[in-house]
Each structure stands twice: as structure tokens, then as C-alpha cells.
PDB file of N, CA, C and O in Angstrom:
ATOM      1  N   PHE A   1      20.222  -8.136 -14.174  1.00  0.00           N
ATOM      2  CA  PHE A   1      18.987  -7.595 -13.640  1.00  0.00           C
ATOM      3  C   PHE A   1      18.630  -6.347 -14.433  1.00  0.00           C
ATOM      4  O   PHE A   1      19.414  -5.435 -14.556  1.00  0.00           O
ATOM      5  N   LYS A   2      17.442  -6.333 -14.985  1.00  0.00           N
ATOM      6  CA  LYS A   2      17.012  -5.209 -15.811  1.00  0.00           C
ATOM      7  C   LYS A   2      16.703  -4.003 -14.932  1.00  0.00           C
ATOM      8  O   LYS A   2      16.372  -4.125 -13.770  1.00  0.00           O
ATOM      9  N   GLU A   3      16.782  -2.850 -15.509  1.00  0.00           N
ATOM     10  CA  GLU A   3      16.499  -1.597 -14.803  1.00  0.00           C
ATOM     11  C   GLU A   3      15.020  -1.232 -14.913  1.00  0.00           C
ATOM     12  O   GLU A   3      14.683  -0.101 -15.213  1.00  0.00           O
ATOM     13  N   GLU A   4      14.142  -2.187 -14.711  1.00  0.00           N
ATOM     14  CA  GLU A   4      12.721  -1.899 -14.775  1.00  0.00           C
ATOM     15  C   GLU A   4      12.246  -1.511 -13.388  1.00  0.00           C
ATOM     16  O   GLU A   4      12.682  -2.062 -12.397  1.00  0.00           O
ATOM     17  N   LYS A   5      11.323  -0.565 -13.339  1.00  0.00           N
ATOM     18  CA  LYS A   5      10.793  -0.126 -12.053  1.00  0.00           C
ATOM     19  C   LYS A   5       9.295  -0.353 -12.020  1.00  0.00           C
ATOM     20  O   LYS A   5       8.613  -0.180 -13.009  1.00  0.00           O
ATOM     21  N   GLY A   6       8.810  -0.727 -10.850  1.00  0.00           N
ATOM     22  CA  GLY A   6       7.381  -0.870 -10.660  1.00  0.00           C
ATOM     23  C   GLY A   6       6.781   0.468 -10.271  1.00  0.00           C
ATOM     24  O   GLY A   6       7.415   1.511 -10.364  1.00  0.00           O
ATOM     25  N   LYS A   7       5.576   0.447  -9.840  1.00  0.00           N
ATOM     26  CA  LYS A   7       4.915   1.680  -9.428  1.00  0.00           C
ATOM     27  C   LYS A   7       5.579   2.203  -8.171  1.00  0.00           C
ATOM     28  O   LYS A   7       5.812   1.466  -7.220  1.00  0.00           O
ATOM     29  N   HIS A   8       5.883   3.472  -8.171  1.00  0.00           N
ATOM     30  CA  HIS A   8       6.509   4.166  -7.034  1.00  0.00           C
ATOM     31  C   HIS A   8       7.841   3.512  -6.629  1.00  0.00           C
ATOM     32  O   HIS A   8       8.200   3.500  -5.463  1.00  0.00           O
ATOM     33  N   GLY A   9       8.529   2.924  -7.568  1.00  0.00           N
ATOM     34  CA  GLY A   9       9.843   2.362  -7.276  1.00  0.00           C
ATOM     35  C   GLY A   9       9.797   1.103  -6.431  1.00  0.00           C
ATOM     36  O   GLY A   9      10.650   0.890  -5.591  1.00  0.00           O
ATOM     37  N   SER A  10       8.800   0.254  -6.613  1.00  0.00           N
ATOM     38  CA  SER A  10       8.684  -0.937  -5.775  1.00  0.00           C
ATOM     39  C   SER A  10       9.772  -1.961  -6.079  1.00  0.00           C
ATOM     40  O   SER A  10      10.176  -2.702  -5.203  1.00  0.00           O
ATOM     41  N   CYS A  11      10.275  -1.989  -7.293  1.00  0.00           N
ATOM     42  CA  CYS A  11      11.306  -2.964  -7.648  1.00  0.00           C
ATOM     43  C   CYS A  11      12.593  -2.777  -6.845  1.00  0.00           C
ATOM     44  O   CYS A  11      13.079  -3.736  -6.266  1.00  0.00           O
ATOM     45  N   PRO A  12      13.156  -1.575  -6.751  1.00  0.00           N
ATOM     46  CA  PRO A  12      14.367  -1.426  -5.939  1.00  0.00           C
ATOM     47  C   PRO A  12      14.124  -1.702  -4.459  1.00  0.00           C
ATOM     48  O   PRO A  12      14.996  -2.210  -3.764  1.00  0.00           O
ATOM     49  N   ARG A  13      12.919  -1.396  -3.973  1.00  0.00           N
ATOM     50  CA  ARG A  13      12.620  -1.639  -2.569  1.00  0.00           C
ATOM     51  C   ARG A  13      12.581  -3.137  -2.286  1.00  0.00           C
ATOM     52  O   ARG A  13      13.038  -3.590  -1.242  1.00  0.00           O
ATOM     53  N   VAL A  14      12.061  -3.929  -3.212  1.00  0.00           N
ATOM     54  CA  VAL A  14      11.996  -5.371  -3.017  1.00  0.00           C
ATOM     55  C   VAL A  14      13.390  -5.974  -3.085  1.00  0.00           C
ATOM     56  O   VAL A  14      13.701  -6.909  -2.358  1.00  0.00           O
ATOM     57  N   VAL A  15      14.238  -5.414  -3.921  1.00  0.00           N
ATOM     58  CA  VAL A  15      15.587  -5.952  -4.058  1.00  0.00           C
ATOM     59  C   VAL A  15      16.402  -5.674  -2.795  1.00  0.00           C
ATOM     60  O   VAL A  15      17.102  -6.547  -2.294  1.00  0.00           O
ATOM     61  N   CYS A  16      16.308  -4.455  -2.230  1.00  0.00           N
ATOM     62  CA  CYS A  16      17.120  -4.141  -1.065  1.00  0.00           C
ATOM     63  C   CYS A  16      16.547  -4.758   0.210  1.00  0.00           C
ATOM     64  O   CYS A  16      17.289  -5.124   1.105  1.00  0.00           O
ATOM     65  N   CYS A  17      15.244  -4.865   0.328  1.00  0.00           N
ATOM     66  CA  CYS A  17      14.608  -5.522   1.472  1.00  0.00           C
ATOM     67  C   CYS A  17      14.111  -6.877   0.995  1.00  0.00           C
ATOM     68  O   CYS A  17      14.193  -7.194  -0.169  1.00  0.00           O
ATOM     69  N   CYS A  18      13.585  -7.643   1.893  1.00  0.00           N
ATOM     70  CA  CYS A  18      13.019  -8.903   1.420  1.00  0.00           C
ATOM     71  C   CYS A  18      11.547  -8.696   1.080  1.00  0.00           C
ATOM     72  O   CYS A  18      10.922  -7.722   1.474  1.00  0.00           O
ATOM     73  N   ARG A  19      11.000  -9.612   0.339  1.00  0.00           N
ATOM     74  CA  ARG A  19       9.633  -9.468  -0.148  1.00  0.00           C
ATOM     75  C   ARG A  19       8.620  -9.487   0.988  1.00  0.00           C
ATOM     76  O   ARG A  19       7.621  -8.789   0.950  1.00  0.00           O
ATOM     77  N   LYS A  20       8.880 -10.304   2.000  1.00  0.00           N
ATOM     78  CA  LYS A  20       7.925 -10.427   3.095  1.00  0.00           C
ATOM     79  C   LYS A  20       7.756  -9.105   3.846  1.00  0.00           C
ATOM     80  O   LYS A  20       6.643  -8.718   4.189  1.00  0.00           O
ATOM     81  N   LYS A  21       8.845  -8.394   4.076  1.00  0.00           N
ATOM     82  CA  LYS A  21       8.760  -7.111   4.776  1.00  0.00           C
ATOM     83  C   LYS A  21       7.987  -6.090   3.966  1.00  0.00           C
ATOM     84  O   LYS A  21       7.211  -5.310   4.518  1.00  0.00           O
ATOM     85  N   CYS A  22       8.186  -6.088   2.652  1.00  0.00           N
ATOM     86  CA  CYS A  22       7.452  -5.155   1.797  1.00  0.00           C
ATOM     87  C   CYS A  22       5.962  -5.461   1.812  1.00  0.00           C
ATOM     88  O   CYS A  22       5.136  -4.549   1.869  1.00  0.00           O
ATOM     89  N   LEU A  23       5.602  -6.736   1.771  1.00  0.00           N
ATOM     90  CA  LEU A  23       4.195  -7.100   1.800  1.00  0.00           C
ATOM     91  C   LEU A  23       3.563  -6.779   3.156  1.00  0.00           C
ATOM     92  O   LEU A  23       2.418  -6.338   3.225  1.00  0.00           O
ATOM     93  N   LEU A  24       4.298  -7.004   4.244  1.00  0.00           N
ATOM     94  CA  LEU A  24       3.766  -6.671   5.567  1.00  0.00           C
ATOM     95  C   LEU A  24       3.571  -5.179   5.730  1.00  0.00           C
ATOM     96  O   LEU A  24       2.582  -4.727   6.314  1.00  0.00           O
ATOM     97  N   PHE A  25       4.499  -4.381   5.212  1.00  0.00           N
ATOM     98  CA  PHE A  25       4.354  -2.929   5.276  1.00  0.00           C
ATOM     99  C   PHE A  25       3.135  -2.477   4.475  1.00  0.00           C
ATOM    100  O   PHE A  25       2.373  -1.603   4.905  1.00  0.00           O
ATOM    101  N   ASN A  26       2.929  -3.091   3.326  1.00  0.00           N
ATOM    102  CA  ASN A  26       1.765  -2.771   2.508  1.00  0.00           C
ATOM    103  C   ASN A  26       0.479  -3.172   3.226  1.00  0.00           C
ATOM    104  O   ASN A  26      -0.525  -2.461   3.158  1.00  0.00           O
ATOM    105  N   ASP A  27       0.491  -4.296   3.945  1.00  0.00           N
ATOM    106  CA  ASP A  27      -0.686  -4.709   4.707  1.00  0.00           C
ATOM    107  C   ASP A  27      -1.013  -3.721   5.819  1.00  0.00           C
ATOM    108  O   ASP A  27      -2.185  -3.459   6.093  1.00  0.00           O
ATOM    109  N   VAL A  28       0.001  -3.168   6.458  1.00  0.00           N
ATOM    110  CA  VAL A  28      -0.233  -2.175   7.508  1.00  0.00           C
ATOM    111  C   VAL A  28      -0.926  -0.941   6.931  1.00  0.00           C
ATOM    112  O   VAL A  28      -1.865  -0.405   7.529  1.00  0.00           O
ATOM    113  N   ILE A  29      -0.489  -0.512   5.767  1.00  0.00           N
ATOM    114  CA  ILE A  29      -1.126   0.637   5.115  1.00  0.00           C
ATOM    115  C   ILE A  29      -2.580   0.329   4.790  1.00  0.00           C
ATOM    116  O   ILE A  29      -3.481   1.144   5.050  1.00  0.00           O
ATOM    117  N   LEU A  30      -2.846  -0.858   4.263  1.00  0.00           N
ATOM    118  CA  LEU A  30      -4.214  -1.206   3.887  1.00  0.00           C
ATOM    119  C   LEU A  30      -5.112  -1.410   5.099  1.00  0.00           C
ATOM    120  O   LEU A  30      -6.295  -1.063   5.069  1.00  0.00           O
ATOM    121  N   ILE A  31      -4.577  -1.963   6.179  1.00  0.00           N
ATOM    122  CA  ILE A  31      -5.377  -2.118   7.400  1.00  0.00           C
ATOM    123  C   ILE A  31      -5.717  -0.758   7.986  1.00  0.00           C
ATOM    124  O   ILE A  31      -6.846  -0.520   8.437  1.00  0.00           O
ATOM    125  N   THR A  32      -4.772   0.169   7.971  1.00  0.00           N
ATOM    126  CA  THR A  32      -5.037   1.528   8.448  1.00  0.00           C
ATOM    127  C   THR A  32      -6.119   2.194   7.603  1.00  0.00           C
ATOM    128  O   THR A  32      -7.017   2.862   8.134  1.00  0.00           O
ATOM    129  N   ALA A  33      -6.058   1.988   6.301  1.00  0.00           N
ATOM    130  CA  ALA A  33      -7.071   2.565   5.411  1.00  0.00           C
ATOM    131  C   ALA A  33      -8.443   1.973   5.694  1.00  0.00           C
ATOM    132  O   ALA A  33      -9.451   2.691   5.740  1.00  0.00           O
ATOM    133  N   THR A  34      -8.498   0.670   5.922  1.00  0.00           N
ATOM    134  CA  THR A  34      -9.766   0.015   6.199  1.00  0.00           C
ATOM    135  C   THR A  34     -10.362   0.491   7.514  1.00  0.00           C
ATOM    136  O   THR A  34     -11.571   0.732   7.618  1.00  0.00           O
ATOM    137  N   LEU A  35      -9.528   0.637   8.538  1.00  0.00           N
ATOM    138  CA  LEU A  35     -10.015   1.132   9.829  1.00  0.00           C
ATOM    139  C   LEU A  35     -10.520   2.567   9.717  1.00  0.00           C
ATOM    140  O   LEU A  35     -11.544   2.922  10.319  1.00  0.00           O
ATOM    141  N   ASN A  36      -9.818   3.390   8.969  1.00  0.00           N
ATOM    142  CA  ASN A  36     -10.269   4.771   8.758  1.00  0.00           C
ATOM    143  C   ASN A  36     -11.637   4.802   8.092  1.00  0.00           C
ATOM    144  O   ASN A  36     -12.528   5.549   8.511  1.00  0.00           O
ATOM    145  N   THR A  37     -11.798   4.008   7.057  1.00  0.00           N
ATOM    146  CA  THR A  37     -13.063   3.982   6.340  1.00  0.00           C
ATOM    147  C   THR A  37     -14.167   3.377   7.208  1.00  0.00           C
ATOM    148  O   THR A  37     -15.298   3.855   7.207  1.00  0.00           O
ATOM    149  N   GLY A  38     -13.837   2.352   7.958  1.00  0.00           N
ATOM    150  CA  GLY A  38     -14.835   1.682   8.785  1.00  0.00           C
ATOM    151  C   GLY A  38     -15.341   2.533   9.938  1.00  0.00           C
ATOM    152  O   GLY A  38     -16.533   2.497  10.265  1.00  0.00           O
ATOM    153  N   PHE A  39     -14.463   3.283  10.582  1.00  0.00           N
ATOM    154  CA  PHE A  39     -14.864   4.091  11.724  1.00  0.00           C
ATOM    155  C   PHE A  39     -15.377   5.473  11.331  1.00  0.00           C
ATOM    156  O   PHE A  39     -15.731   6.268  12.197  1.00  0.00           O
ATOM    157  N   SER A  40     -15.435   5.761  10.047  1.00  0.00           N
ATOM    158  CA  SER A  40     -15.893   7.085   9.625  1.00  0.00           C
ATOM    159  C   SER A  40     -17.372   7.293   9.931  1.00  0.00           C
ATOM    160  O   SER A  40     -17.789   8.413  10.250  1.00  0.00           O
ATOM    161  N   ARG A  41     -18.156   6.253   9.853  1.00  0.00           N
ATOM    162  CA  ARG A  41     -19.589   6.397  10.143  1.00  0.00           C
ATOM    163  C   ARG A  41     -19.807   6.677  11.632  1.00  0.00           C
ATOM    164  O   ARG A  41     -20.620   7.514  12.006  1.00  0.00           O
ATOM    165  N   ARG A  42     -19.091   5.976  12.491  1.00  0.00           N
ATOM    166  CA  ARG A  42     -19.233   6.185  13.932  1.00  0.00           C
ATOM    167  C   ARG A  42     -18.770   7.587  14.328  1.00  0.00           C
ATOM    168  O   ARG A  42     -19.373   8.236  15.177  1.00  0.00           O
ATOM    169  N   ALA A  43     -17.687   8.051  13.705  1.00  0.00           N
ATOM    170  CA  ALA A  43     -17.169   9.386  14.016  1.00  0.00           C
ATOM    171  C   ALA A  43     -17.936  10.482  13.271  1.00  0.00           C
ATOM    172  O   ALA A  43     -17.733  11.663  13.549  1.00  0.00           O
ATOM    173  N   LYS A  44     -18.786  10.080  12.320  1.00  0.00           N
ATOM    174  CA  LYS A  44     -19.542  11.019  11.484  1.00  0.00           C
ATOM    175  C   LYS A  44     -18.608  12.026  10.810  1.00  0.00           C
ATOM    176  O   LYS A  44     -18.805  13.228  10.867  1.00  0.00           O
ATOM    177  N   SER A  45     -17.583  11.464  10.205  1.00  0.00           N
ATOM    178  CA  SER A  45     -16.565  12.295   9.572  1.00  0.00           C
ATOM    179  C   SER A  45     -16.358  11.839   8.126  1.00  0.00           C
ATOM    180  O   SER A  45     -15.894  10.723   7.869  1.00  0.00           O
ATOM    181  N   PHE A  46     -16.721  12.711   7.197  1.00  0.00           N
ATOM    182  CA  PHE A  46     -16.513  12.409   5.785  1.00  0.00           C
ATOM    183  C   PHE A  46     -15.033  12.419   5.427  1.00  0.00           C
ATOM    184  O   PHE A  46     -14.592  11.709   4.531  1.00  0.00           O
ATOM    185  N   GLU A  47     -14.249  13.219   6.153  1.00  0.00           N
ATOM    186  CA  GLU A  47     -12.817  13.320   5.869  1.00  0.00           C
ATOM    187  C   GLU A  47     -12.101  11.997   6.112  1.00  0.00           C
ATOM    188  O   GLU A  47     -11.116  11.685   5.450  1.00  0.00           O
ATOM    189  N   MET A  48     -12.599  11.200   7.066  1.00  0.00           N
ATOM    190  CA  MET A  48     -11.975   9.899   7.317  1.00  0.00           C
ATOM    191  C   MET A  48     -12.149   8.972   6.124  1.00  0.00           C
ATOM    192  O   MET A  48     -11.274   8.151   5.838  1.00  0.00           O
ATOM    193  N   ILE A  49     -13.271   9.098   5.423  1.00  0.00           N
ATOM    194  CA  ILE A  49     -13.469   8.300   4.209  1.00  0.00           C
ATOM    195  C   ILE A  49     -12.449   8.709   3.157  1.00  0.00           C
ATOM    196  O   ILE A  49     -11.843   7.859   2.492  1.00  0.00           O
ATOM    197  N   LEU A  50     -12.237  10.010   3.013  1.00  0.00           N
ATOM    198  CA  LEU A  50     -11.264  10.491   2.026  1.00  0.00           C
ATOM    199  C   LEU A  50      -9.856  10.017   2.349  1.00  0.00           C
ATOM    200  O   LEU A  50      -9.111   9.582   1.468  1.00  0.00           O
ATOM    201  N   VAL A  51      -9.488  10.097   3.625  1.00  0.00           N
ATOM    202  CA  VAL A  51      -8.151   9.640   4.030  1.00  0.00           C
ATOM    203  C   VAL A  51      -8.019   8.135   3.808  1.00  0.00           C
ATOM    204  O   VAL A  51      -6.983   7.647   3.321  1.00  0.00           O
ATOM    205  N   GLY A  52      -9.060   7.386   4.136  1.00  0.00           N
ATOM    206  CA  GLY A  52      -9.027   5.935   3.925  1.00  0.00           C
ATOM    207  C   GLY A  52      -8.881   5.571   2.461  1.00  0.00           C
ATOM    208  O   GLY A  52      -8.095   4.689   2.102  1.00  0.00           O
ATOM    209  N   ARG A  53      -9.617   6.259   1.599  1.00  0.00           N
ATOM    210  CA  ARG A  53      -9.512   5.974   0.168  1.00  0.00           C
ATOM    211  C   ARG A  53      -8.144   6.370  -0.387  1.00  0.00           C
ATOM    212  O   ARG A  53      -7.591   5.690  -1.251  1.00  0.00           O
ATOM    213  N   PHE A  54      -7.595   7.471   0.132  1.00  0.00           N
ATOM    214  CA  PHE A  54      -6.262   7.894  -0.287  1.00  0.00           C
ATOM    215  C   PHE A  54      -5.220   6.840   0.103  1.00  0.00           C
ATOM    216  O   PHE A  54      -4.355   6.471  -0.703  1.00  0.00           O
ATOM    217  N   LEU A  55      -5.319   6.334   1.332  1.00  0.00           N
ATOM    218  CA  LEU A  55      -4.370   5.303   1.773  1.00  0.00           C
ATOM    219  C   LEU A  55      -4.559   4.005   0.992  1.00  0.00           C
ATOM    220  O   LEU A  55      -3.582   3.295   0.721  1.00  0.00           O
ATOM    221  N   GLU A  56      -5.775   3.679   0.627  1.00  0.00           N
ATOM    222  CA  GLU A  56      -5.998   2.494  -0.201  1.00  0.00           C
ATOM    223  C   GLU A  56      -5.323   2.637  -1.567  1.00  0.00           C
ATOM    224  O   GLU A  56      -4.770   1.678  -2.103  1.00  0.00           O
ATOM    225  N   GLY A  57      -5.374   3.836  -2.115  1.00  0.00           N
ATOM    226  CA  GLY A  57      -4.694   4.083  -3.392  1.00  0.00           C
ATOM    227  C   GLY A  57      -3.190   3.956  -3.279  1.00  0.00           C
ATOM    228  O   GLY A  57      -2.528   3.403  -4.160  1.00  0.00           O
ATOM    229  N   ILE A  58      -2.651   4.463  -2.168  1.00  0.00           N
ATOM    230  CA  ILE A  58      -1.209   4.317  -1.941  1.00  0.00           C
ATOM    231  C   ILE A  58      -0.845   2.844  -1.771  1.00  0.00           C
ATOM    232  O   ILE A  58       0.141   2.362  -2.325  1.00  0.00           O
ATOM    233  N   GLY A  59      -1.662   2.114  -1.017  1.00  0.00           N
ATOM    234  CA  GLY A  59      -1.395   0.690  -0.814  1.00  0.00           C
ATOM    235  C   GLY A  59      -1.467  -0.104  -2.106  1.00  0.00           C
ATOM    236  O   GLY A  59      -0.684  -1.028  -2.331  1.00  0.00           O
ATOM    237  N   ALA A  60      -2.386   0.273  -2.986  1.00  0.00           N
ATOM    238  CA  ALA A  60      -2.501  -0.420  -4.266  1.00  0.00           C
ATOM    239  C   ALA A  60      -1.312  -0.092  -5.173  1.00  0.00           C
ATOM    240  O   ALA A  60      -0.845  -0.936  -5.926  1.00  0.00           O
ATOM    241  N   GLY A  61      -0.820   1.133  -5.087  1.00  0.00           N
ATOM    242  CA  GLY A  61       0.300   1.528  -5.941  1.00  0.00           C
ATOM    243  C   GLY A  61       1.638   1.034  -5.444  1.00  0.00           C
ATOM    244  O   GLY A  61       2.579   0.883  -6.217  1.00  0.00           O
ATOM    245  N   ARG A  62       1.760   0.785  -4.142  1.00  0.00           N
ATOM    246  CA  ARG A  62       3.035   0.353  -3.581  1.00  0.00           C
ATOM    247  C   ARG A  62       3.200  -1.152  -3.564  1.00  0.00           C
ATOM    248  O   ARG A  62       4.236  -1.655  -3.147  1.00  0.00           O
ATOM    249  N   ALA A  63       2.200  -1.871  -3.994  1.00  0.00           N
ATOM    250  CA  ALA A  63       2.307  -3.331  -4.007  1.00  0.00           C
ATOM    251  C   ALA A  63       3.396  -3.756  -4.979  1.00  0.00           C
ATOM    252  O   ALA A  63       3.422  -3.317  -6.130  1.00  0.00           O
ATOM    253  N   PRO A  64       4.337  -4.574  -4.528  1.00  0.00           N
ATOM    254  CA  PRO A  64       5.420  -4.998  -5.428  1.00  0.00           C
ATOM    255  C   PRO A  64       4.900  -5.898  -6.546  1.00  0.00           C
ATOM    256  O   PRO A  64       4.015  -6.718  -6.323  1.00  0.00           O
ATOM    257  N   HIS A  65       5.437  -5.720  -7.708  1.00  0.00           N
ATOM    258  CA  HIS A  65       5.046  -6.514  -8.863  1.00  0.00           C
ATOM    259  C   HIS A  65       6.158  -7.521  -9.128  1.00  0.00           C
ATOM    260  O   HIS A  65       7.180  -7.204  -9.718  1.00  0.00           O
ATOM    261  N   TYR A  66       5.946  -8.737  -8.666  1.00  0.00           N
ATOM    262  CA  TYR A  66       6.992  -9.759  -8.763  1.00  0.00           C
ATOM    263  C   TYR A  66       7.209 -10.238 -10.178  1.00  0.00           C
ATOM    264  O   TYR A  66       8.265 -10.758 -10.505  1.00  0.00           O
ATOM    265  N   SER A  67       6.234 -10.086 -11.046  1.00  0.00           N
ATOM    266  CA  SER A  67       6.407 -10.555 -12.419  1.00  0.00           C
ATOM    267  C   SER A  67       7.507  -9.778 -13.129  1.00  0.00           C
ATOM    268  O   SER A  67       8.128 -10.262 -14.054  1.00  0.00           O
ATOM    269  N   MET A  68       7.773  -8.542 -12.668  1.00  0.00           N
ATOM    270  CA  MET A  68       8.832  -7.733 -13.293  1.00  0.00           C
ATOM    271  C   MET A  68      10.222  -8.207 -12.872  1.00  0.00           C
ATOM    272  O   MET A  68      11.203  -7.928 -13.534  1.00  0.00           O
ATOM    273  N   LEU A  69      10.302  -8.919 -11.758  1.00  0.00           N
ATOM    274  CA  LEU A  69      11.607  -9.358 -11.263  1.00  0.00           C
ATOM    275  C   LEU A  69      12.036 -10.671 -11.894  1.00  0.00           C
ATOM    276  O   LEU A  69      13.190 -11.050 -11.766  1.00  0.00           O
ATOM    277  N   MET A  70      11.126 -11.369 -12.541  1.00  0.00           N
ATOM    278  CA  MET A  70      11.470 -12.686 -13.067  1.00  0.00           C
ATOM    279  C   MET A  70      11.799 -12.632 -14.523  1.00  0.00           C
ATOM    280  O   MET A  70      11.630 -11.766 -15.225  1.00  0.00           O
TER     281      MET A  70
END
């Protein structure tokens, strides 16, 4: 097994946990980001948009890259 790492260390996380748990955790982050962005208009809060976009960036960076494991 090569010592290659994905973004934010996703490769070791996938190896120690199973892939399904990592993907579900990433989905929770993205759903939270979507809800923050979606409810920002109702709450009239620009900060919720910023938090939602920040969480979307984290969710995009934490996605495991399976091509590196093969």
C-alpha cells in the first residue's frame, strides 16, 4: 500500500474506517451546508450563506478519492 494521501488525509481515514461510513459522514456535512444556505433567505442572514459555503468547501475537500487506493 503506497503512502499517498488524499485531501485532508482522506486515504488513511478510508483505510481505518469503511468507505460507506466516510461517504455518509461527508453527506451529513453537505446536507448541513445546503440547509444553512437554503434557510439564509428566510432568516435574512448573510452569515448563514458564508457558513454554508464554508461547509461545502470542507465537504468537497474531505471526499475520499478511491482512485488513489487502487
